Short mmCIF file of C-alpha atoms in Angstrom, two decimals:
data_model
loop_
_atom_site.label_atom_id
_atom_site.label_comp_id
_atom_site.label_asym_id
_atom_site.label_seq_id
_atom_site.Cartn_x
_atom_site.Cartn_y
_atom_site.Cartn_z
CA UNK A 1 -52.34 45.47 112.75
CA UNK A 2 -54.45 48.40 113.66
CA UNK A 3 -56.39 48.07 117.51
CA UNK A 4 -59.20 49.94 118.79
CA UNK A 5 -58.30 52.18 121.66
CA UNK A 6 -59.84 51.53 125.40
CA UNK A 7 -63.82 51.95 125.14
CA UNK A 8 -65.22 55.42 127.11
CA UNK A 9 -68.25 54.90 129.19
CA UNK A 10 -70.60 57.54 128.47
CA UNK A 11 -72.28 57.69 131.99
CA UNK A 12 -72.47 61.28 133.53
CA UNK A 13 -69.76 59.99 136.40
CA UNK A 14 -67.01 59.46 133.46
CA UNK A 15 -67.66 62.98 131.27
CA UNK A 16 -65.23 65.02 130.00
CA UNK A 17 -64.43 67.85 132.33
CA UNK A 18 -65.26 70.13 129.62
CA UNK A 19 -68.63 69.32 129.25
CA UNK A 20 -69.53 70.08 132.63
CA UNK A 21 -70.40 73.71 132.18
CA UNK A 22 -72.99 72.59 130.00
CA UNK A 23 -74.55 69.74 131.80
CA UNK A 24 -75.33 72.12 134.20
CA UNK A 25 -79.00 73.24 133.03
CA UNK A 26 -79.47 69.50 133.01
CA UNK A 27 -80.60 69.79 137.03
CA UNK A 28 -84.28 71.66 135.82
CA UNK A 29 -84.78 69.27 133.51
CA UNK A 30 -84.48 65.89 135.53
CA UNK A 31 -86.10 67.65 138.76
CA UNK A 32 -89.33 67.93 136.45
CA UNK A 33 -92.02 65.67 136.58
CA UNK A 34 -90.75 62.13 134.98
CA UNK A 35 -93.22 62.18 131.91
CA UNK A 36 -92.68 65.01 130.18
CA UNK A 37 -91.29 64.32 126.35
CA UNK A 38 -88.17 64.00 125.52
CA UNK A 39 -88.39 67.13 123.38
CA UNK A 40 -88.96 69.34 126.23
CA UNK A 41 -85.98 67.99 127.34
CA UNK A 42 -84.16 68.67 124.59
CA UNK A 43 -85.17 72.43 124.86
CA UNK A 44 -83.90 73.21 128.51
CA UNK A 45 -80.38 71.15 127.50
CA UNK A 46 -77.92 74.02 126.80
CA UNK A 47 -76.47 74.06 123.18
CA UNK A 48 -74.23 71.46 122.01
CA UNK A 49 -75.25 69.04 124.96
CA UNK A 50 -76.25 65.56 123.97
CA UNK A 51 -79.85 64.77 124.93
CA UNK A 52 -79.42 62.97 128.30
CA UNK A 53 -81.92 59.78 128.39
CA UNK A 54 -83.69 59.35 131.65
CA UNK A 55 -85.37 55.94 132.59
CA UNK A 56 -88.72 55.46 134.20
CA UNK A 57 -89.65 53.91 137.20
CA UNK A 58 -92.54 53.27 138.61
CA UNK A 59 -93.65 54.69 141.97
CA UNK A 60 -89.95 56.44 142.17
CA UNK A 61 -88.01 59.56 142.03
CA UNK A 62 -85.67 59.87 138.74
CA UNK A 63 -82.33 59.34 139.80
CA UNK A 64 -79.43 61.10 139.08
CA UNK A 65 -76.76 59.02 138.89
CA UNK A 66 -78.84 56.91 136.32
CA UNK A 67 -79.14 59.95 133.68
CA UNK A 68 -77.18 59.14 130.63
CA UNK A 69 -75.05 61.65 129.22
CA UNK A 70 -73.18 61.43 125.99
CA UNK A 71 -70.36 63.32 124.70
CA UNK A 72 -70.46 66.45 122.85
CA UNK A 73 -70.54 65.79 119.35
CA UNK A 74 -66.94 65.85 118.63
CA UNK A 75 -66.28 63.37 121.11
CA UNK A 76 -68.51 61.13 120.15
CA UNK A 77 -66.76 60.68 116.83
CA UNK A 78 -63.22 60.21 118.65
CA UNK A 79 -64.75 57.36 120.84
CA UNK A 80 -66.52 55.62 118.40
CA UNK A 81 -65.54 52.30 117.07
CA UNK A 82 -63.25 53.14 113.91
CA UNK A 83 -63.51 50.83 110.75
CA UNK A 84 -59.65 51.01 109.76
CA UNK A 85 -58.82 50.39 105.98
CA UNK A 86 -56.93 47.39 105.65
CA UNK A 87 -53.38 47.92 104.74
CA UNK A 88 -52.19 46.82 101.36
CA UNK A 89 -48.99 45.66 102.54
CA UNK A 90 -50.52 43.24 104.98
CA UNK A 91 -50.40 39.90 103.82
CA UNK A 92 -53.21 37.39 104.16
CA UNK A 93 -53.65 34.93 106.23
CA UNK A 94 -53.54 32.08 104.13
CA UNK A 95 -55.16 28.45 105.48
CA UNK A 96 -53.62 25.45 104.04
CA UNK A 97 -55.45 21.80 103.56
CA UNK A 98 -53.10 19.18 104.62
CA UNK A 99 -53.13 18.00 100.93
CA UNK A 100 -51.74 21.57 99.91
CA UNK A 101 -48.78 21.29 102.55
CA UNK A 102 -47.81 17.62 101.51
CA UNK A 103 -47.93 18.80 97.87
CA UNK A 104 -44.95 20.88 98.21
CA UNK A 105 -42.62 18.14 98.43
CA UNK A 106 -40.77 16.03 96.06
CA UNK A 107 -43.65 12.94 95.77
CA UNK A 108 -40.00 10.49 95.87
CA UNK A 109 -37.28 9.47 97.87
CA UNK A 110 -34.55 11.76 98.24
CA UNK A 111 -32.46 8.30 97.44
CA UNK A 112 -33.79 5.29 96.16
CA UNK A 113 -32.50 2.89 98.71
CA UNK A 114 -31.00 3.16 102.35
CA UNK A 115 -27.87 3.46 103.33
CA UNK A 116 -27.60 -0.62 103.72
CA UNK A 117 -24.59 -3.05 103.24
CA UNK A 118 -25.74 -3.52 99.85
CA UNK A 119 -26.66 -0.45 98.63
CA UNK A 120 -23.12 0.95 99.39
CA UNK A 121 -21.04 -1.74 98.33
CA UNK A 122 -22.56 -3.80 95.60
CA UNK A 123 -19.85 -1.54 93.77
CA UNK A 124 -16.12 -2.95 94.92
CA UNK A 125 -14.61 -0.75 93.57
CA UNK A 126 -16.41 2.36 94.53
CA UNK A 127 -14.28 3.89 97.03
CA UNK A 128 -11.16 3.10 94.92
CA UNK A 129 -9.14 5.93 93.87
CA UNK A 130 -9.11 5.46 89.89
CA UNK A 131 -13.47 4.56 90.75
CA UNK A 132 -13.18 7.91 92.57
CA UNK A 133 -11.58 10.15 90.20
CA UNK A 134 -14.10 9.02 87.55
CA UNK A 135 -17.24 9.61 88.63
CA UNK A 136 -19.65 12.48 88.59
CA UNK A 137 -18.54 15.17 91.37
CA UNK A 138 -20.59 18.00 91.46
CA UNK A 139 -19.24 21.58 92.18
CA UNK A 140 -20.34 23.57 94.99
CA UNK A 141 -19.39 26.66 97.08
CA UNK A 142 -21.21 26.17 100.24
CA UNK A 143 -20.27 22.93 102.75
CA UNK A 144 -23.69 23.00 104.28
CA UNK A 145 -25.93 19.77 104.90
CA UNK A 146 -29.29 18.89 106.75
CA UNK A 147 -30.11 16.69 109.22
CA UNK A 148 -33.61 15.24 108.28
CA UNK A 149 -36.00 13.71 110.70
CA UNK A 150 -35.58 10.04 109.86
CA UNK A 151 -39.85 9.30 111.53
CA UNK A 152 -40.40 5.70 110.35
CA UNK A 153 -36.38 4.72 110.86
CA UNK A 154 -36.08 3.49 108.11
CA UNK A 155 -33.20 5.13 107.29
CA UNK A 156 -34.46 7.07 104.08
CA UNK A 157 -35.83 10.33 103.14
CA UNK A 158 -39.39 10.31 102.02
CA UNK A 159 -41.81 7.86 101.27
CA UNK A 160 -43.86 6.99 97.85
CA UNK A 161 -46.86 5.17 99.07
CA UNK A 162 -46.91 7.44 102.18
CA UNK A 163 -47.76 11.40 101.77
CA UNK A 164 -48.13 12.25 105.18
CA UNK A 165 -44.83 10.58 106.12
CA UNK A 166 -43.02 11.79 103.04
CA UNK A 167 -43.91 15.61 103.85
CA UNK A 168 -42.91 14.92 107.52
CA UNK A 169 -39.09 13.53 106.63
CA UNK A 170 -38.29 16.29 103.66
CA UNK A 171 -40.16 19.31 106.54
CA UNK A 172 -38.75 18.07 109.65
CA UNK A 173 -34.72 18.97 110.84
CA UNK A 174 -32.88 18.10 113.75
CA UNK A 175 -30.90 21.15 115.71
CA UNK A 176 -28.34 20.51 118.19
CA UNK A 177 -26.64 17.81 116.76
CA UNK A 178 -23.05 17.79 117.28
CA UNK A 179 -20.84 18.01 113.97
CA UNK A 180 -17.21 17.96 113.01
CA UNK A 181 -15.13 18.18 109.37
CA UNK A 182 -12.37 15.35 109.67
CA UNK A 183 -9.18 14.73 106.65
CA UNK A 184 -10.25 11.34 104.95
CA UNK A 185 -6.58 9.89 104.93
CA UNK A 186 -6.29 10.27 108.53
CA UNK A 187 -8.01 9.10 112.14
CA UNK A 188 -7.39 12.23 113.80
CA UNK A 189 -8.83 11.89 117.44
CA UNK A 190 -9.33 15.61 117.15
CA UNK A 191 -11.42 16.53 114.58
CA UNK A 192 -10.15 19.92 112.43
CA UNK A 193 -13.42 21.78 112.24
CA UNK A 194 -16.66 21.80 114.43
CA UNK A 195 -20.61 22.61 114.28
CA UNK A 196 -23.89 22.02 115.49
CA UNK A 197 -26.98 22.29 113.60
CA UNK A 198 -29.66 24.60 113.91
CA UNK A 199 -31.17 25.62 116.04
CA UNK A 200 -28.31 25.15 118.81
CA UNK A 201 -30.25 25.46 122.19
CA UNK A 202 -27.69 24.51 124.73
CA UNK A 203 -27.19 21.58 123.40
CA UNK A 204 -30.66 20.13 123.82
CA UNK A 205 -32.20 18.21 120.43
CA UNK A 206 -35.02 19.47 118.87
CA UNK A 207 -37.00 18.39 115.69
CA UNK A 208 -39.01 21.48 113.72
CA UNK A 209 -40.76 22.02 110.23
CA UNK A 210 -38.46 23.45 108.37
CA UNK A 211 -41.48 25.44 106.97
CA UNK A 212 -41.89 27.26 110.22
CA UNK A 213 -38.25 27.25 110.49
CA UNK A 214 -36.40 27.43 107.34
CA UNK A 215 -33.02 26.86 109.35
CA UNK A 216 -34.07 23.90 111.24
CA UNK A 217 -31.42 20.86 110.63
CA UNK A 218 -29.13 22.34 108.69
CA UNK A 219 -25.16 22.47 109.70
CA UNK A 220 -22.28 24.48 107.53
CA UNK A 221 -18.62 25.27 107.69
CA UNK A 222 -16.92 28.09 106.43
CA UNK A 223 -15.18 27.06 103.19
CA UNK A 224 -13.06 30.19 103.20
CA UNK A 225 -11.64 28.79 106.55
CA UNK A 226 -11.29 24.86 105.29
CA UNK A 227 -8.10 24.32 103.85
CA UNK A 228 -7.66 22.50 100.85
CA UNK A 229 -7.70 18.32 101.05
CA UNK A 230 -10.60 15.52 100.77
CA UNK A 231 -12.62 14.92 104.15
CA UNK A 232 -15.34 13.38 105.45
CA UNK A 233 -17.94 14.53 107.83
CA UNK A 234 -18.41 13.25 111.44
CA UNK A 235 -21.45 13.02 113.53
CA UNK A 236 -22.69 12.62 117.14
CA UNK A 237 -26.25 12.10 117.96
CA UNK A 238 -28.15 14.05 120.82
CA UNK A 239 -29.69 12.02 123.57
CA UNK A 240 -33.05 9.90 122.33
CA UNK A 241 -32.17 9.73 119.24
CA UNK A 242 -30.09 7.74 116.02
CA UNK A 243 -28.06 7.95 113.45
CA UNK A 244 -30.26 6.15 110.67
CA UNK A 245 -29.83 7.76 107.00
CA UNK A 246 -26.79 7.80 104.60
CA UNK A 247 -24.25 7.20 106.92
CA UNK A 248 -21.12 4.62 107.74
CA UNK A 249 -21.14 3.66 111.33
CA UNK A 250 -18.48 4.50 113.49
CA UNK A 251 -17.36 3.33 117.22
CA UNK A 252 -17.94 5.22 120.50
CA UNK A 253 -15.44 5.48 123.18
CA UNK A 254 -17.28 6.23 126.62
CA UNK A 255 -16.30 7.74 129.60
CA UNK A 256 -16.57 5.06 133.05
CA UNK A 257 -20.42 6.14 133.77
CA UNK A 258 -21.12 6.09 130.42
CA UNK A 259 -22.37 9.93 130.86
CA UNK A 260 -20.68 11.18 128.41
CA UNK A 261 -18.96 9.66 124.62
CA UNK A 262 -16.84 10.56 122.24
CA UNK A 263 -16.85 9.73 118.27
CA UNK A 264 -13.92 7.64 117.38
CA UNK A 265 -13.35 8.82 113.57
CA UNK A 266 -12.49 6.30 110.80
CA UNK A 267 -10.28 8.14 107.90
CA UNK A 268 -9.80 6.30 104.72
CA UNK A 269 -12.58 6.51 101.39
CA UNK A 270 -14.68 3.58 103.12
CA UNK A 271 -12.47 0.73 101.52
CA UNK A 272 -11.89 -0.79 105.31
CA UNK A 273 -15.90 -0.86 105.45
CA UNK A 274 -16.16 -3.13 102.52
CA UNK A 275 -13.06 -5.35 103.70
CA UNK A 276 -15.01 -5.44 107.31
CA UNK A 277 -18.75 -6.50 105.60
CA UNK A 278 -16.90 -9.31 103.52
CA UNK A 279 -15.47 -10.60 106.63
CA UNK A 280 -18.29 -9.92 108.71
CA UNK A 281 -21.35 -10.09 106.04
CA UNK A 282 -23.16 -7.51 107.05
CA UNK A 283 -22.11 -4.18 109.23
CA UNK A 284 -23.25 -2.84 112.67
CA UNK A 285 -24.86 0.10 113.10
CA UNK A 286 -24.62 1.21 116.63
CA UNK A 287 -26.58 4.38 116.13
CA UNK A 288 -24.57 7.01 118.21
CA UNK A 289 -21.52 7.83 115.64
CA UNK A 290 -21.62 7.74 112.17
CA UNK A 291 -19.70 9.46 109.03
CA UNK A 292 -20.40 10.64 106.10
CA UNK A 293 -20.71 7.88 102.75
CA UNK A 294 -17.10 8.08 100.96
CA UNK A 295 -15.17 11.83 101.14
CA UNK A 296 -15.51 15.39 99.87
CA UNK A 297 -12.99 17.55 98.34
CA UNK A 298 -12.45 21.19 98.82
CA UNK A 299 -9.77 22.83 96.79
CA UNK A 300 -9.99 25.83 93.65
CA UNK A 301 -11.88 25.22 91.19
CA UNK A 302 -8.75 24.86 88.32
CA UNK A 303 -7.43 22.55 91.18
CA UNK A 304 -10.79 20.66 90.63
CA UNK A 305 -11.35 20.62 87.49
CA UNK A 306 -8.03 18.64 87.01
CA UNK A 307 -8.63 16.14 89.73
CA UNK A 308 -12.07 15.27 88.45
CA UNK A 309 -12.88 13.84 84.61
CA UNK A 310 -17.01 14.49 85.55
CA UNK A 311 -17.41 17.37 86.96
CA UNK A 312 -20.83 19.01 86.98
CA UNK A 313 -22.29 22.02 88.82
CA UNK A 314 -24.71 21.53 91.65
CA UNK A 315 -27.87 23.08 90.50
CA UNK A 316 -26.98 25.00 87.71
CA UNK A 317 -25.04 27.62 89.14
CA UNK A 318 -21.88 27.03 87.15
CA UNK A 319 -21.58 30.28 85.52
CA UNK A 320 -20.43 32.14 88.81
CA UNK A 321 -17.79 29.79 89.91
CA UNK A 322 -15.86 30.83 86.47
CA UNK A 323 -12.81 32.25 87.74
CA UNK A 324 -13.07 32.59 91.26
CA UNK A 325 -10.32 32.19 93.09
CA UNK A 326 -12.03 30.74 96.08
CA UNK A 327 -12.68 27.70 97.48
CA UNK A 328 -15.04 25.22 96.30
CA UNK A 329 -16.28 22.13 97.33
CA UNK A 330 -16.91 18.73 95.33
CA UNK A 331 -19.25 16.43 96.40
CA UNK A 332 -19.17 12.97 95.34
CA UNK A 333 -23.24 12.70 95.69
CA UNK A 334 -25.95 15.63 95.65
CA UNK A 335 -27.24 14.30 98.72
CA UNK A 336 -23.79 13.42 100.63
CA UNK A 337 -24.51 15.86 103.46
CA UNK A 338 -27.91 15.35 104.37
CA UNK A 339 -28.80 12.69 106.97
CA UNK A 340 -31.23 11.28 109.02
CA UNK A 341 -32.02 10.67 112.40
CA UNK A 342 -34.00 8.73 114.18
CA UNK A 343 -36.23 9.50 117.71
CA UNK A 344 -35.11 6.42 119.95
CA UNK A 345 -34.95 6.21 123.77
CA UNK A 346 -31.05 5.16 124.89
CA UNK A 347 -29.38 3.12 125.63
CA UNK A 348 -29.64 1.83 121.98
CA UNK A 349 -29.61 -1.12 120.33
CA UNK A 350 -27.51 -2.34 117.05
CA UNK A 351 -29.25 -2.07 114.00
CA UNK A 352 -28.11 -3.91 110.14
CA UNK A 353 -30.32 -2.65 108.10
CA UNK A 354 -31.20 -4.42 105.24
CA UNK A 355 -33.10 -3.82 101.67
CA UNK A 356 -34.72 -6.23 99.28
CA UNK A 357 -35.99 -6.02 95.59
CA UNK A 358 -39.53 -7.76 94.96
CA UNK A 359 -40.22 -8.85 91.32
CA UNK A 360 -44.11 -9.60 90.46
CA UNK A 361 -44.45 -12.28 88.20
CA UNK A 362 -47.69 -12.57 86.54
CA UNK A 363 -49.62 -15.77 85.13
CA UNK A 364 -48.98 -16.06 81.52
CA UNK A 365 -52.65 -15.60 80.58
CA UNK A 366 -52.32 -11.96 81.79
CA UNK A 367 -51.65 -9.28 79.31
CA UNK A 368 -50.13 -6.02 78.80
CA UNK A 369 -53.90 -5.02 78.68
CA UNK A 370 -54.98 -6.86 81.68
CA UNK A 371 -52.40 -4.74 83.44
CA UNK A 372 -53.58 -1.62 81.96
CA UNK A 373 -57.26 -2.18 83.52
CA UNK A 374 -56.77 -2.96 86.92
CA UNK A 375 -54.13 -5.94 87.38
CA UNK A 376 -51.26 -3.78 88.58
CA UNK A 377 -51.93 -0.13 90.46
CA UNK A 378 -51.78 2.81 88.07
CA UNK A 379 -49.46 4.39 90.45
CA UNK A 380 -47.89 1.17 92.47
CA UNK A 381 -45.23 2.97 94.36
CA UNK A 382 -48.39 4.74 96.51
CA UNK A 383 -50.29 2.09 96.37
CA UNK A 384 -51.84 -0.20 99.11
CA UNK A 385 -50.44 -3.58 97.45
CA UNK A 386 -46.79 -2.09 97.70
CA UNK A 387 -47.70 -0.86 101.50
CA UNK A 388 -48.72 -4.53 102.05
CA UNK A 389 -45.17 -5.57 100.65
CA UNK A 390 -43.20 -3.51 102.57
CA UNK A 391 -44.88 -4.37 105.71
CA UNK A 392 -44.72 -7.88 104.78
CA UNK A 393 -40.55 -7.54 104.63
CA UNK A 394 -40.58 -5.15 107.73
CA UNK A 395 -42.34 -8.44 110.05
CA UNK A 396 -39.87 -10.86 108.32
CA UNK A 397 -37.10 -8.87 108.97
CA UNK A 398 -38.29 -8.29 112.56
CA UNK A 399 -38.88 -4.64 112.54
CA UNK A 400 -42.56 -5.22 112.38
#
């Protein structure tokens, strides 16, 4: 960006020293009578001098540390303000409506329900090995994830009847969290491989956009340094807030002033989980440990291929994973790695969160065109009658 230089005052006191040679004749010319015109001024101003401007009093002497000189002509030009061309590689500053920003998000849920007791085990067999080895993986070659700003605590990404809320979860990351990579058929008590999301300030949480920040949330491992095997993912959350989205709770073990915790990891696919909610009928959710839904796999991608009878490649970008020799990474989920959190002051309390499915019924006497004109929302999922609904189900579930 171009700036204007410091302003010159063009007051006799603060002339160039250059022009002072010619100011000189200046002295006959101010120590003449007062009313004389200004072009018999001009004419006793040596050449190249600008015209000095003298001011009238009344009833007094011209003064002359009043007189006005200006710059020779040259140096007028160099102190003048300067209209700079713009430069074409500068880009605009572009101002963005609020309904502009919340348009460039998905207008869904990155998942269609939370990460409740039913949800994740309405499927027994889902974290069985034969259930496992069946269904889609998709094929990666970057462990990464993103911790999402969980703002209502609900413990899903996005909203449908709620723009502004929607564009705040999908913008919003988490830095600082603590992360670690842990083998599923194991407990280890130390995890294997460790990380904290960005931005890492000392270990202090922070929530950003993610549009002014394109980094903020997000957590990876180096694949080339994982060794081959199925894990899960492990993580701790900062002070003030939860663990909320897509995760399977795990226990804390505290140190005698409670200053300071450890994660207590959990190996297995999540088959104790679904043993413990039969037993239990519902599970806990403490909030300050949680791991990942079910396990990855990181191996080559022949390796892969041979484990897994659905294998597909995460966003299209199949065609350069042909031959490599490298590790990849297959991901039971698209979404696996990518979970929310919650702002909540500690110490906190235990959550279950729970989901429901409302059917409408209609009177007989209404129609497929009575629905059509008006009956049902053209667009019920950002509606105000589904808004109603859900905060009907929040109050009866106590969260209202």
């Amino acid at each position: 960006m171009n700036r204007a230089g410091p302003e010159r005052s063009s007051t006799a006191a603060d002339a160039d020293p250059r022009g002072r040679g010619r100011n000189r004749g200046l002295d006959a010319a101010v120590s003449s009578a007062h009313d004389k015109e200004a072009d018999e001024l001009n004419a006793s101003v040596g050449e190249g001098a600008t015209a000095p401007v003298v001011h009238e009093r009344e009833e007094e002497e011209p003064i002359l540390g009043e007189v006005h000189l200006g710059f020779p002509e040259e140096e007028v030009a160099a102190s003048a303000p300067i209209e700079h061309e713009k430069d074409p590689h500068e880009q605009p500053v572009i101002q963005t409506s609020q309904e502009e920003y919340e348009a460039r998000f998905p207008p869904v849920p990155e998942r269609p329900r939370a990460a409740t007791t039913y949800s994740l085990f309405r499927d027994p067999d889902r974290f069985e090995s034969d259930s496992i080895r069946s269904r889609t993986h998709y094929l990666t070659d970057s462990l990464q994830g993103t911790l999402w700003l969980d703002a209502d605590g609900d413990g899903k990404r996005g909203s449908e009847s709620d723009s502004t809320l929607n564009a705040m979860e999908y913008d919003h990351g988490v830095g600082g969290v603590t992360v670690a990579l842990v083998k599923c058929d194991e407990s280890d008590e130390i995890p294997l491989y460790n990380s904290v999301s960005m931005p890492n300030a000392g270990g202090q949480a922070s929530s950003l956009r993610r549009s002014d920040v394109p980094e903020a949330g997000q957590y990876f491992f180096p694949l080339e340094t994982v060794e081959p095997g199925r894990y899960y993912v492990m993580y701790k959350a900062p002070k003030n807030y939860r663990l909320s989205g897509n995760v399977l709770p795990l226990e804390r073990a505290s140190t005698e002033d409670g200053a300071y915790f450890d994660c207590i990891p959990r190996g297995g696919e999540g088959t104790s989980y679904v043993e413990e909610a039969k037993a239990s009928g519902d599970l806990d959710w403490g909030g300050y440990c949680a791991r990942s839904v079910g396990c990855l796999e990181v191996g080559k991608g022949f390796s892969l291929r041979e484990d897994f009878s659905n294998l597909k490649f995460l966003e299209g970008s199949g065609e350069e994973f042909e031959g490599t020799t490298r590790n990849l990474l297959a991901l039971p989920d698209k979404t696996m790695l990518n979970v929310g959190l919650a702002e909540e002051e500690w110490a906190l309390a235990t959550y279950q969160y729970a989901d429901a499915t409302v059917t409408l019924r209609f009177p007989s006497t209404v129609g497929e065109e009575d629905l059509k004109n008006g009956a049902l929302p053209e667009n019920f999922g950002r509606s105000q009658v589904k808004k109603a609904l859900e905060s009907t189900l929040a109050l009866m579930v106590g969260r209202g």
